[in-house]
Coordinates of C-alpha atoms in Angstrom, one line a residue:
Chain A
X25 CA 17.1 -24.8 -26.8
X26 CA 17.9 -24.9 -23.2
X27 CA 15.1 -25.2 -20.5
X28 CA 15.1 -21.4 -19.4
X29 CA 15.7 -22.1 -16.1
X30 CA 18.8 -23.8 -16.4
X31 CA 20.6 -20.5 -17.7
X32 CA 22.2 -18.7 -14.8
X33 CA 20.5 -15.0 -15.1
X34 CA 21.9 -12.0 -13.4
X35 CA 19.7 -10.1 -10.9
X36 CA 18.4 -7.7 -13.7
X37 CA 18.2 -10.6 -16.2
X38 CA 16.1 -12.1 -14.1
X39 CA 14.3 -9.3 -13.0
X40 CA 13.0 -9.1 -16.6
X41 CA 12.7 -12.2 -17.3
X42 CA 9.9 -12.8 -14.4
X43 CA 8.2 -9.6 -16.1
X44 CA 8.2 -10.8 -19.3
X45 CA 8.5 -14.5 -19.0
X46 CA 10.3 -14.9 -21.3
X47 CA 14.2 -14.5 -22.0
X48 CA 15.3 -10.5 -22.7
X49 CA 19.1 -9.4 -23.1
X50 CA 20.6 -7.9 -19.5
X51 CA 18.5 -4.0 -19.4
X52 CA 20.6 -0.4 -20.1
X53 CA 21.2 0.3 -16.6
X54 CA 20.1 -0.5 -13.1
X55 CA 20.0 0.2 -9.5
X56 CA 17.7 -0.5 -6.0
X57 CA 15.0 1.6 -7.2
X58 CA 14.3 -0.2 -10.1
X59 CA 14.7 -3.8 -9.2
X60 CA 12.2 -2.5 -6.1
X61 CA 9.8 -1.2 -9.1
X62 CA 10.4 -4.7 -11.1
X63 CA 10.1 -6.9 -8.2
X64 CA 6.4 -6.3 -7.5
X65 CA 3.7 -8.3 -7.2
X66 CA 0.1 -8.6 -5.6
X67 CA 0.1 -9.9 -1.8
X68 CA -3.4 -11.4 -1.0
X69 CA -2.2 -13.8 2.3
X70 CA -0.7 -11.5 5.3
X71 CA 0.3 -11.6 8.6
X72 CA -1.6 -10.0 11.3
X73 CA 1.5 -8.2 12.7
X74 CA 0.8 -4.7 13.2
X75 CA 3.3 -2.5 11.2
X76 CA 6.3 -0.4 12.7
X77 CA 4.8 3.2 14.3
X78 CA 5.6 5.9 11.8
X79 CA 5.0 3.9 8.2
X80 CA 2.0 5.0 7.8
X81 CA 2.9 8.7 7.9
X82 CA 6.4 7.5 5.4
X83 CA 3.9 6.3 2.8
X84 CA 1.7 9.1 2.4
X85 CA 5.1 11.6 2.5
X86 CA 5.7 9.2 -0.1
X87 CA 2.4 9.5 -1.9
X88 CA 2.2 13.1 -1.6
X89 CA 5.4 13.5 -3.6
X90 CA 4.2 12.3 -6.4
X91 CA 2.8 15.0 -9.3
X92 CA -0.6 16.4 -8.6
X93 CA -2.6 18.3 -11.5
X94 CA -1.6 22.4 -11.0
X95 CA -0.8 21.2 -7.4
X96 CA -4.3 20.9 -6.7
X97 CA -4.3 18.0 -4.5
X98 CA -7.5 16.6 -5.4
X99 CA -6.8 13.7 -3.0
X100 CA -6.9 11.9 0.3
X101 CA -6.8 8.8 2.0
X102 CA -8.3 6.9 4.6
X103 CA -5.9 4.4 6.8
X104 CA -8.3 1.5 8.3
X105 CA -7.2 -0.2 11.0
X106 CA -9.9 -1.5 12.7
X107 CA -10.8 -5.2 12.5
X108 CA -14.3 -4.8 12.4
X109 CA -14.3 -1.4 9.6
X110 CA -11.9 -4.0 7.6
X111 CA -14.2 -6.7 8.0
X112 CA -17.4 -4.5 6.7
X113 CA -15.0 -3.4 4.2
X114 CA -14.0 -6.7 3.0
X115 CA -17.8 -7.9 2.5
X116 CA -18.2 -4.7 0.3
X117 CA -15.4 -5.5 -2.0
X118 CA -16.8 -9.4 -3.1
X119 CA -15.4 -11.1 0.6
X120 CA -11.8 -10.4 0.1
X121 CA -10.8 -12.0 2.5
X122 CA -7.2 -9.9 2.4
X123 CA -8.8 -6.5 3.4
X124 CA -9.7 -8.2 6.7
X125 CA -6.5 -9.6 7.4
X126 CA -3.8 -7.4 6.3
X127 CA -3.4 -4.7 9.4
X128 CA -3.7 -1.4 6.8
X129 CA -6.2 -1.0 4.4
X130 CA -5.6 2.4 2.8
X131 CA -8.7 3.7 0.5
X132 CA -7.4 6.3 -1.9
X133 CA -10.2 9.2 -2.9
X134 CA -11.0 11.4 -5.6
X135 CA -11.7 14.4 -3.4
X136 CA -13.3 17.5 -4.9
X137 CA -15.0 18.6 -1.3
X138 CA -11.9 20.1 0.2
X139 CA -11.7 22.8 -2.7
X140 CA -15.9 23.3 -2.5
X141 CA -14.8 23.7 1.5
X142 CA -12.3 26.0 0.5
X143 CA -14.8 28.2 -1.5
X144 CA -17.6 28.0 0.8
X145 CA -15.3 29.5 3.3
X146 CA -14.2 32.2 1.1
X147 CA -17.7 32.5 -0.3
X148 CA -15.7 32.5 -4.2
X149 CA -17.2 30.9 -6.6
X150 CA -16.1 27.4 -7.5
X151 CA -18.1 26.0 -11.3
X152 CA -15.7 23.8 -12.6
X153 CA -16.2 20.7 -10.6
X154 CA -19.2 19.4 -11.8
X155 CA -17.3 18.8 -15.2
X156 CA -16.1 15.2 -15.9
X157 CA -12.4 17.0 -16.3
X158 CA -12.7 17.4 -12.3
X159 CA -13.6 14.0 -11.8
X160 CA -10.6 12.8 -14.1
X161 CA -8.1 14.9 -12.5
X162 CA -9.1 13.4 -9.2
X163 CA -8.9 10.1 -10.1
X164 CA -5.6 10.9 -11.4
X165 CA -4.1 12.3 -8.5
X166 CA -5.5 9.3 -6.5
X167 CA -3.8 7.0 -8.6
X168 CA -0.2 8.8 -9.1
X169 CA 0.0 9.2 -5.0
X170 CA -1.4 5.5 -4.1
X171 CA 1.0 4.1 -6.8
X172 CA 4.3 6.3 -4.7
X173 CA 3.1 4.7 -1.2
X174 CA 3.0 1.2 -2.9
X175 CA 6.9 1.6 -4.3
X176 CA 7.6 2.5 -0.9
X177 CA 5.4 -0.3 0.9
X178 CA 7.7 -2.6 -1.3
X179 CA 10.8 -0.9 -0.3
X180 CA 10.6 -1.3 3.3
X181 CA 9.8 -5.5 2.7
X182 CA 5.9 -4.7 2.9
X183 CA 3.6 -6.4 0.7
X184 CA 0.1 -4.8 -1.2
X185 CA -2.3 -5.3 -3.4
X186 CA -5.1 -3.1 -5.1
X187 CA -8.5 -3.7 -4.3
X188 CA -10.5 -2.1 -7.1
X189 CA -13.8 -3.9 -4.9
X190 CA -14.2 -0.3 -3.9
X191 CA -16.3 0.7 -6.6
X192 CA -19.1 -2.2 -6.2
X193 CA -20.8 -0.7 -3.7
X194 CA -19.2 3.2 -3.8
X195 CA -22.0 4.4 -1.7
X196 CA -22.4 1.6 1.2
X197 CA -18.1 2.4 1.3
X198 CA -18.9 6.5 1.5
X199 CA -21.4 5.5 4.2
X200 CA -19.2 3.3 6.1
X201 CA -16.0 6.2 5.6
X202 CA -18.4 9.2 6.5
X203 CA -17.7 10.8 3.0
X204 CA -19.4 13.9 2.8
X205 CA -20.3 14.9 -1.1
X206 CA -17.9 15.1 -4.0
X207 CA -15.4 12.3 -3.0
X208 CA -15.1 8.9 -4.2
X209 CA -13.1 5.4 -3.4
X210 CA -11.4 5.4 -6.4
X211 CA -10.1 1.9 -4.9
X212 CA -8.3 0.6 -1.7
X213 CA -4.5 -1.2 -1.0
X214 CA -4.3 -3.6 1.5
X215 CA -0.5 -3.4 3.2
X216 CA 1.3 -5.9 5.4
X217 CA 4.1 -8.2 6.5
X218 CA 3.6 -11.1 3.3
X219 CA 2.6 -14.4 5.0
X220 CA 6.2 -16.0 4.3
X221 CA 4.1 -19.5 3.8
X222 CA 2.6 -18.1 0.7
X223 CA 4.6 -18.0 -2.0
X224 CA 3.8 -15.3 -4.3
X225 CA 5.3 -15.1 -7.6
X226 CA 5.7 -11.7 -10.3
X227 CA 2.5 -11.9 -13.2
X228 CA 4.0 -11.7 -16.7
X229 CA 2.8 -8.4 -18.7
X230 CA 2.2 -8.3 -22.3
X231 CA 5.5 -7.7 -24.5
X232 CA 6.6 -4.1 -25.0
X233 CA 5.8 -4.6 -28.9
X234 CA 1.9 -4.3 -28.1
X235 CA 1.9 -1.4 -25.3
X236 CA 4.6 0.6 -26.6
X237 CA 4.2 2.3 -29.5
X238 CA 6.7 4.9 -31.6
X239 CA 5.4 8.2 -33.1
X240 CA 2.1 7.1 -33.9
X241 CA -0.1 4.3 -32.7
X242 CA 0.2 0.7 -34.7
X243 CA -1.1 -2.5 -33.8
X244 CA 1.9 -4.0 -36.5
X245 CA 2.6 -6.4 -33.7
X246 CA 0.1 -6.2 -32.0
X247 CA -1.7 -10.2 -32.9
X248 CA 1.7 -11.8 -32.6
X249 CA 2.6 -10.5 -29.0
X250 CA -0.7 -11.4 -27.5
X251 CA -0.5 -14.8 -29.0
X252 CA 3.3 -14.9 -27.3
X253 CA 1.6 -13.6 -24.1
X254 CA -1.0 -16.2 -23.8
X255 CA 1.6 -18.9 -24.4
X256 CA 3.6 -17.1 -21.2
X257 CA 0.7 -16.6 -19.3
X258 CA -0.9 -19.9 -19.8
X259 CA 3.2 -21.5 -18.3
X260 CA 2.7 -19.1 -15.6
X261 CA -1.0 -19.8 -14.5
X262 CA 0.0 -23.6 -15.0
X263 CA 3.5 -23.3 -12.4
X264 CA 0.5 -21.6 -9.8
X265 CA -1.4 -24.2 -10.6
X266 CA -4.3 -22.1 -11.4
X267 CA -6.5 -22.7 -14.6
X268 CA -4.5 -22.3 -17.5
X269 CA -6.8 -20.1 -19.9
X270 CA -3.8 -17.2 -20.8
X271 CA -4.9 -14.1 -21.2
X272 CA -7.3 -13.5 -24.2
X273 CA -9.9 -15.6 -22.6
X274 CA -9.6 -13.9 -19.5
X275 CA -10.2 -10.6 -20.8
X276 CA -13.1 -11.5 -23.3
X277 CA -14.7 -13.1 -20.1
X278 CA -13.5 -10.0 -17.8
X279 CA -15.4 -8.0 -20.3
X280 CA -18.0 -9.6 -21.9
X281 CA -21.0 -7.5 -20.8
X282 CA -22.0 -5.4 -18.2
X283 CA -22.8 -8.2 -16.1
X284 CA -19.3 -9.0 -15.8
X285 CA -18.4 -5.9 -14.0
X286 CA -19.0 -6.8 -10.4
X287 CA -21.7 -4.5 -10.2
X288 CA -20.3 -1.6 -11.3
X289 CA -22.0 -0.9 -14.4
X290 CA -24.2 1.5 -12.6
X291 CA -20.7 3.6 -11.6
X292 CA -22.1 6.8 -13.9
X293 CA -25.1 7.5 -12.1
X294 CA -23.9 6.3 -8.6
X295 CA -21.0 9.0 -9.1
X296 CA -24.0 10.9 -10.3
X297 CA -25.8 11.0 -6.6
X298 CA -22.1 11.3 -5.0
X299 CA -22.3 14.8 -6.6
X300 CA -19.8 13.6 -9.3
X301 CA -22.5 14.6 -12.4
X302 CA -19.5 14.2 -14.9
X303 CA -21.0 17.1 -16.9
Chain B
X2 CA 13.4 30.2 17.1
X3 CA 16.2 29.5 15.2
X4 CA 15.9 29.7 10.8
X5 CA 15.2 26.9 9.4
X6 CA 18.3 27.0 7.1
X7 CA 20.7 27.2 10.4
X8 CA 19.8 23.7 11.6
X9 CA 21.6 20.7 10.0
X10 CA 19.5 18.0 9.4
X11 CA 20.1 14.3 8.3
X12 CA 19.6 13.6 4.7
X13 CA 16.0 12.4 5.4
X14 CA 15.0 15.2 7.6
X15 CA 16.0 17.0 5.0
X16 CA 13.5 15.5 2.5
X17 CA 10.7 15.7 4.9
X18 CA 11.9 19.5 5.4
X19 CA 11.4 20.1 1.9
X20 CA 8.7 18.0 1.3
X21 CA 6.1 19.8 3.8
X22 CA 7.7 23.2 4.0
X23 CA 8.6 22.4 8.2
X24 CA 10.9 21.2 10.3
X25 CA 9.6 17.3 11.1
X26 CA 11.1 15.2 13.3
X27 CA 13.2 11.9 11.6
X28 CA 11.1 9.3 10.1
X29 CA 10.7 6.1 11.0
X30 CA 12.7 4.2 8.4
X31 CA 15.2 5.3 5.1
X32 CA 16.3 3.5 2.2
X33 CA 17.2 4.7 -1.4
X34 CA 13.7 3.6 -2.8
X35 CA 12.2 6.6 0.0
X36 CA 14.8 8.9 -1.0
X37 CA 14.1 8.9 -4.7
X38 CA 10.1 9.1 -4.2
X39 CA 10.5 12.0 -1.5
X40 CA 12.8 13.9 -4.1
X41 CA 10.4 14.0 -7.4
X42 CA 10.4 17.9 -8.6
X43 CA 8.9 18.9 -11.5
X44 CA 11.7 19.8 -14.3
X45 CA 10.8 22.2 -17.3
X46 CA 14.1 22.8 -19.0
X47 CA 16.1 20.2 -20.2
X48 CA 19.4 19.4 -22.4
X49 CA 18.7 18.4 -26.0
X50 CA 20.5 15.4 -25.1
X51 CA 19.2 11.8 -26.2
X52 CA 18.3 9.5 -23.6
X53 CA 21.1 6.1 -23.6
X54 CA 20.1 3.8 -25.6
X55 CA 17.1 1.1 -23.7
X56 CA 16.1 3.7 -21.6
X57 CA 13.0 3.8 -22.9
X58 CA 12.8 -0.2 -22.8
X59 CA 13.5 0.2 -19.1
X60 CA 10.7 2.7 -17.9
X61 CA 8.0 0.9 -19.6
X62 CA 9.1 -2.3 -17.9
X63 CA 8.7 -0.3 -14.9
X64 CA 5.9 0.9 -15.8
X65 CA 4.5 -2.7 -17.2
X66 CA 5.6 -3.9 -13.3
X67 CA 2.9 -1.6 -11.8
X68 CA -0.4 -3.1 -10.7
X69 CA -3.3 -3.4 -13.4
X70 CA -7.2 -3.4 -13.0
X71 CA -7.6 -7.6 -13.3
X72 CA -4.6 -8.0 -15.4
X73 CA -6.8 -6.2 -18.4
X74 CA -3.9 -4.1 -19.2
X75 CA -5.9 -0.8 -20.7
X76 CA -3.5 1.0 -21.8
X77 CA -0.1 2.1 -24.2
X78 CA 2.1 4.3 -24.1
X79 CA 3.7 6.5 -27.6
X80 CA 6.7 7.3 -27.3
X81 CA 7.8 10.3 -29.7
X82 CA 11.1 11.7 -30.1
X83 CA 10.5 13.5 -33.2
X84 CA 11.0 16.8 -32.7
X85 CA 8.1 18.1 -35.6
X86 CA 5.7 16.0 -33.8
X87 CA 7.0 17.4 -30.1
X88 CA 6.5 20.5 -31.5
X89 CA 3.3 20.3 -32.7
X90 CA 2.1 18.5 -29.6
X91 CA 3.5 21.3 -27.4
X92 CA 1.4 24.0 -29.3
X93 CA -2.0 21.7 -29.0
X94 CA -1.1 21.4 -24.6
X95 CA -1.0 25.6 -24.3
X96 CA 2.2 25.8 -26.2
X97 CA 4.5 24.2 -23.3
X98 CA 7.8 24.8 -24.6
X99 CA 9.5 21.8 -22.2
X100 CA 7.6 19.2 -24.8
X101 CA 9.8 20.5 -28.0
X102 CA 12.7 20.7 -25.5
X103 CA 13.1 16.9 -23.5
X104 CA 14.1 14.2 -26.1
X105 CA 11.2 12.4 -25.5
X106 CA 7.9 13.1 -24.9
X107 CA 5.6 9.7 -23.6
X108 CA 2.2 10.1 -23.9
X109 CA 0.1 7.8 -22.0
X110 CA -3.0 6.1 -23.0
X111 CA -6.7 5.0 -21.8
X112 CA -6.7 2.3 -24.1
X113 CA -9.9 0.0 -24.5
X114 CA -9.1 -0.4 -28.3
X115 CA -7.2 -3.5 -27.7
X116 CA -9.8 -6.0 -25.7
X117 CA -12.3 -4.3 -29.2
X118 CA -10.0 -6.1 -31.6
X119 CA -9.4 -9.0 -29.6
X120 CA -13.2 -9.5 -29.3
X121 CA -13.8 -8.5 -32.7
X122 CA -10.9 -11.3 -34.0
X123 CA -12.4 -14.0 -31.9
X124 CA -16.1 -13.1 -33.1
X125 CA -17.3 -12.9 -29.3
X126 CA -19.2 -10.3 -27.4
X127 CA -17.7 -7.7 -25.8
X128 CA -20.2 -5.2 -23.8
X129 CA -18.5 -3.9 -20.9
X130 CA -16.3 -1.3 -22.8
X131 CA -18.9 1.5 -22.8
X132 CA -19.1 2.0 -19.0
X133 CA -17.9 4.2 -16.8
X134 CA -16.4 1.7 -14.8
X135 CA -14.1 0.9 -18.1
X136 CA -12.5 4.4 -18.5
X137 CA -11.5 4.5 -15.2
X138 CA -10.0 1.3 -15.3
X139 CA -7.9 2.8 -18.6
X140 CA -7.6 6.5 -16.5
X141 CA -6.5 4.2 -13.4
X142 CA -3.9 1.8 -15.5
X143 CA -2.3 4.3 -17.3
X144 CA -1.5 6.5 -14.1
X145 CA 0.0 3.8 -12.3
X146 CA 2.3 2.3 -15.2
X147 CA 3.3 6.4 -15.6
X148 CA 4.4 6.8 -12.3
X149 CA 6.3 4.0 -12.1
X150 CA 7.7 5.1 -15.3
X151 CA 8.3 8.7 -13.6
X152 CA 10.2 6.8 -10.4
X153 CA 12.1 4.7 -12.8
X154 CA 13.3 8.0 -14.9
X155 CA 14.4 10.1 -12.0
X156 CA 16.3 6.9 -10.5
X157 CA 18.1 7.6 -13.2
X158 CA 18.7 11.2 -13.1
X159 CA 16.4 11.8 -15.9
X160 CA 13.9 14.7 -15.2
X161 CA 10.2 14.4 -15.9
X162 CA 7.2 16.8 -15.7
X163 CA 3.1 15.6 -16.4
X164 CA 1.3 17.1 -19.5
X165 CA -2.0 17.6 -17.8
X166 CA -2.5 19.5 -21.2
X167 CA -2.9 16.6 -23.6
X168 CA -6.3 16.7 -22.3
X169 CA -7.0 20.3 -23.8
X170 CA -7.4 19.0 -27.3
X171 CA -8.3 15.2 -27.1
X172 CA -9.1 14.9 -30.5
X173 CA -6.4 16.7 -32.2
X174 CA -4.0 14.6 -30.2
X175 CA -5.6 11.8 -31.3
X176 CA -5.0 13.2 -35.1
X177 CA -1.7 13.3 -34.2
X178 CA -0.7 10.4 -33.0
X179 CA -3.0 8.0 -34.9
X180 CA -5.5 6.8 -31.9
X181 CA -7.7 4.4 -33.2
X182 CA -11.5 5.1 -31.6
X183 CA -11.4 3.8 -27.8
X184 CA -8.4 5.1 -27.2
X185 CA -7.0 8.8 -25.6
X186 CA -4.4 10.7 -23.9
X187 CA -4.5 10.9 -20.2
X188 CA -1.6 13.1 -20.1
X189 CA 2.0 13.2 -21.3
X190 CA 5.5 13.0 -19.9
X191 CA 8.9 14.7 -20.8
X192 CA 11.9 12.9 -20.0
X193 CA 15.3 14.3 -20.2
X194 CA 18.3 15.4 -18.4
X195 CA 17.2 18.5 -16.3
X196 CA 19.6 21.7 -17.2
X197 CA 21.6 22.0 -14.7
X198 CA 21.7 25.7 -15.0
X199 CA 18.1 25.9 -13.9
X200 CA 17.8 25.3 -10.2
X201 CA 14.4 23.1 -9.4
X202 CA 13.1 22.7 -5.9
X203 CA 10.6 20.6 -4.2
X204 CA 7.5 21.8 -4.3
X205 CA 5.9 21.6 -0.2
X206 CA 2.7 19.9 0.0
X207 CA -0.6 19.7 2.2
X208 CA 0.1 19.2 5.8
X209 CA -0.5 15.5 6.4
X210 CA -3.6 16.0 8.9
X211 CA -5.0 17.4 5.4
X212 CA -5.0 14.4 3.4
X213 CA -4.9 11.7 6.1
X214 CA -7.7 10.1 7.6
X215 CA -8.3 7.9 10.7
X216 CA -10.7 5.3 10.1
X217 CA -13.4 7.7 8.7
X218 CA -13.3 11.2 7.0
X219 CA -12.8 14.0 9.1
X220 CA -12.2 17.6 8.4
X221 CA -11.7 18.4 12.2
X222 CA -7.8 19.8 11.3
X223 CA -8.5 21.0 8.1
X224 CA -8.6 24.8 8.3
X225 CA -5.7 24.9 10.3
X226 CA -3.7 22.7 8.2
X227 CA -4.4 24.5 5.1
X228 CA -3.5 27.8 6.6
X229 CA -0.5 26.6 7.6
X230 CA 0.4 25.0 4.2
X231 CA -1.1 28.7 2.8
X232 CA 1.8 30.1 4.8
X233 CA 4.5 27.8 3.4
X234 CA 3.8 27.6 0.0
X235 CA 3.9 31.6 -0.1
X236 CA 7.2 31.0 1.4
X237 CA 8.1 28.7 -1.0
X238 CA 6.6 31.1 -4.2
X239 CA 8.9 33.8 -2.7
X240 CA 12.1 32.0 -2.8
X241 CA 11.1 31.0 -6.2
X242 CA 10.5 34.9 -7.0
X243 CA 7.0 33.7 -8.0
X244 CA 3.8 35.7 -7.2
X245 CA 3.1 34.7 -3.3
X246 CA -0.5 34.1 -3.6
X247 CA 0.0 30.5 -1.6
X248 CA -2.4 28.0 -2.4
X249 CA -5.5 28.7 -1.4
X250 CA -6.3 31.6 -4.1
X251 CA -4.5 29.4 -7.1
X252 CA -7.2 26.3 -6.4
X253 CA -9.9 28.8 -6.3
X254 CA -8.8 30.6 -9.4
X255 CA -8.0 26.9 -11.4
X256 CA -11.4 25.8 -10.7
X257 CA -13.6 29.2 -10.8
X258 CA -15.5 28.0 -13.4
X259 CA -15.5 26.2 -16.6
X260 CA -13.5 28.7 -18.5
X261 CA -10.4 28.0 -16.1
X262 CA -10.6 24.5 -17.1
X263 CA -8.1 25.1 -20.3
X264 CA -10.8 24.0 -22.8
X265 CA -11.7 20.4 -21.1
X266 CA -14.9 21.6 -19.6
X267 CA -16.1 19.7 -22.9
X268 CA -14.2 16.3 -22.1
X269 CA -16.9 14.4 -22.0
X270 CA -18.9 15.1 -24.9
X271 CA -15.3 15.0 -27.1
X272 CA -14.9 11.4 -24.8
X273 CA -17.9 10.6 -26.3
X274 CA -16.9 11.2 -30.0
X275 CA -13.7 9.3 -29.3
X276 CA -15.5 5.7 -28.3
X277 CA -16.0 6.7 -24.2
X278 CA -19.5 7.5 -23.7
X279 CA -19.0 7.0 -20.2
X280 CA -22.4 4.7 -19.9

């Protein structure tokens, strides 16, 4: 069997084939916006350049297209530019060191307070955002808009990454943000210019066989694509020369007990005092 | 002033124009990747038409290619193309006719199940899973791989709308489609070719100066923003021959109280029966 890099791929081909990590026939169909979608992958060393005026205000238009529960818009985001906020920031998420380099760090909120605002104002009653539904649509709408103004961070040769560090500490974060009550970090997204020293390669995902399933749920598969994922994972963490332990170890470790979640095992009632009750 | 409608614009004006309701002066950059996210409407009528075939293998490696919580990878995706099961899904979401319409209906998954039975096969422990933190981890993966799955669909001139309303019956869903405990529907997904003879039309959003914040949270343009946006998206609704209520009556009316919440007020104790107590 040949060495797989000695095959000559074509763009898609190999587009899938760094997703995978592992061989796949050429895909259906393609164009830019998929190979943009494909091509991602995490950015953790930046330079300090600041970015073009007006990219800012083209990711969020991007964000806000994205689909938003009954149009509720139970979002917003905070844009960070200042060293010394990133810095304070940073410490809060574990020391990333990333947050305080990168020249954007974008935190993305769950943010029930504009509708309470709304119905303060019109002195209507508002009950249903105590409920755990509120919370979820929130986090929802956070997620769907963030994941828009990455695609188009990535299409204009920016890099990101997801700092989920935003939920260590989600008070000392609301404190340093000035959020008032009922909105939370969900988490942040560093953006920049990649550090072109850095070389920064696309993370295999599990095959298709164990997250996609047809008609009903079945784990058929399920033992014989994670043992064909660790193998992957285990050649990709060894090319990055990082420690080669593939994937089940990682997440038995990731989530071994509540000690292993950087704190935020407490997240329930913290939301809790953040006037998320989750009833 | 002159109408809108009389002014040509440039094809990204043009997006922004539609995006936010108002005339906006040209953005700072363009490329196809911004053009596709700036365009996503909701479609609700669709040609019976079967997708090509690996178009389904392509959006979940798009979706796959988003970012995931520490590589855990917490969630699936079902695909379902029969048309008993879309039916019988489309009755437990409030009877949404566009599920039994659109070819194929994705629902995506929270799913937690998975690091369970790799914990259970390797005998070690695994305590983490009935946090908080961990269901919004699943909530957080599953919306990102979807929306990347959404961009990826409309690339192709497919048509998508959410299913916020697989969350009105959890646990029937669940029936439905075989989830194992640990594992539920964040929402669902049709995918089809949009009819042509039904005309959709970006929906405006929030003025920016709504959403996006400067360094901290400030609600300094708020009320002005959201009167403006009242003003548009009555516009918008009257185009549309829908009732011109704007938006500032809908929120208050989707989020009165518990009984607008379509039956999910009582998410988290049916969570809880489904292997989330939220801890």
């Amino acid at each position: 069997m040949p060495d797989d890099s000695e095959i000559t791929l074509s763009p898609p081909e190999r587009a899938l084939h760094e997703r995978y990590g592992t061989l796949m026939g050429p895909p259906a169909a393609w164009n830019d916006v998929l190979a943009a979608l494909l091509a991602h992958r995490s950015v953790r060393s930046y330079l300090p350049d600041a970015l073009d005026p007006g990219t800012l205000e083209l990711l969020v238009a991007a964000a806000q297209s994205a689909a938003t529960s009954s149009n509720l818009q139970v979002w917003s985001v905070i844009a960070i530019e200042d060293p010394a906020r990133r810095e304070r920031l940073a410490q809060l998420a574990g020391n990333q060191r990333h947050i305080a380099e990168a020249p954007l760090f974008l935190v993305w909120l769950a943010d029930l307070s504009r509708a309470q605002r709304m119905a303060d104002r019109a002195a209507a009653p508002l009950e249903a955002l105590p409920y755990t539904e509120s919370f979820v649509m929130g986090v929802v709408d956070a997620a769907l808009a963030s994941q828009n103004a990455a695609v188009a961070a990535e299409s204009l040769g920016l890099g990101i990454v997801y700092i989920g560090g935003m939920r260590n500490h989600p008070q000392a974060v609301a404190a340093e943000l000035g959020l008032p009550p009922q909105v939370v970090a969900v988490f942040g997204m560093c953006v920049g210019k990649p550090n072109p020293s850095v070389v920064t390669d696309v993370k295999p995902r599990l095959p298709q066989c164990v997250v996609l399933h047809h008609e009903q749920y079945s784990i058929a598969r399920e033992a014989e694509g994670i043992a064909a994922y660790d193998a992957s994972l285990t050649r990709f963490q060894q090319k990055q020369e990082m420690r080669p332990v593939g994937w089940s170890g990682s997440i038995l470790s990731r989530l071994k007990g509540p000690g292993s979640l950087s704190g935020r095992h407490v997240l329930r009632e913290v939301l809790a005092r953040m006037g998320f009750p989750l009833a």
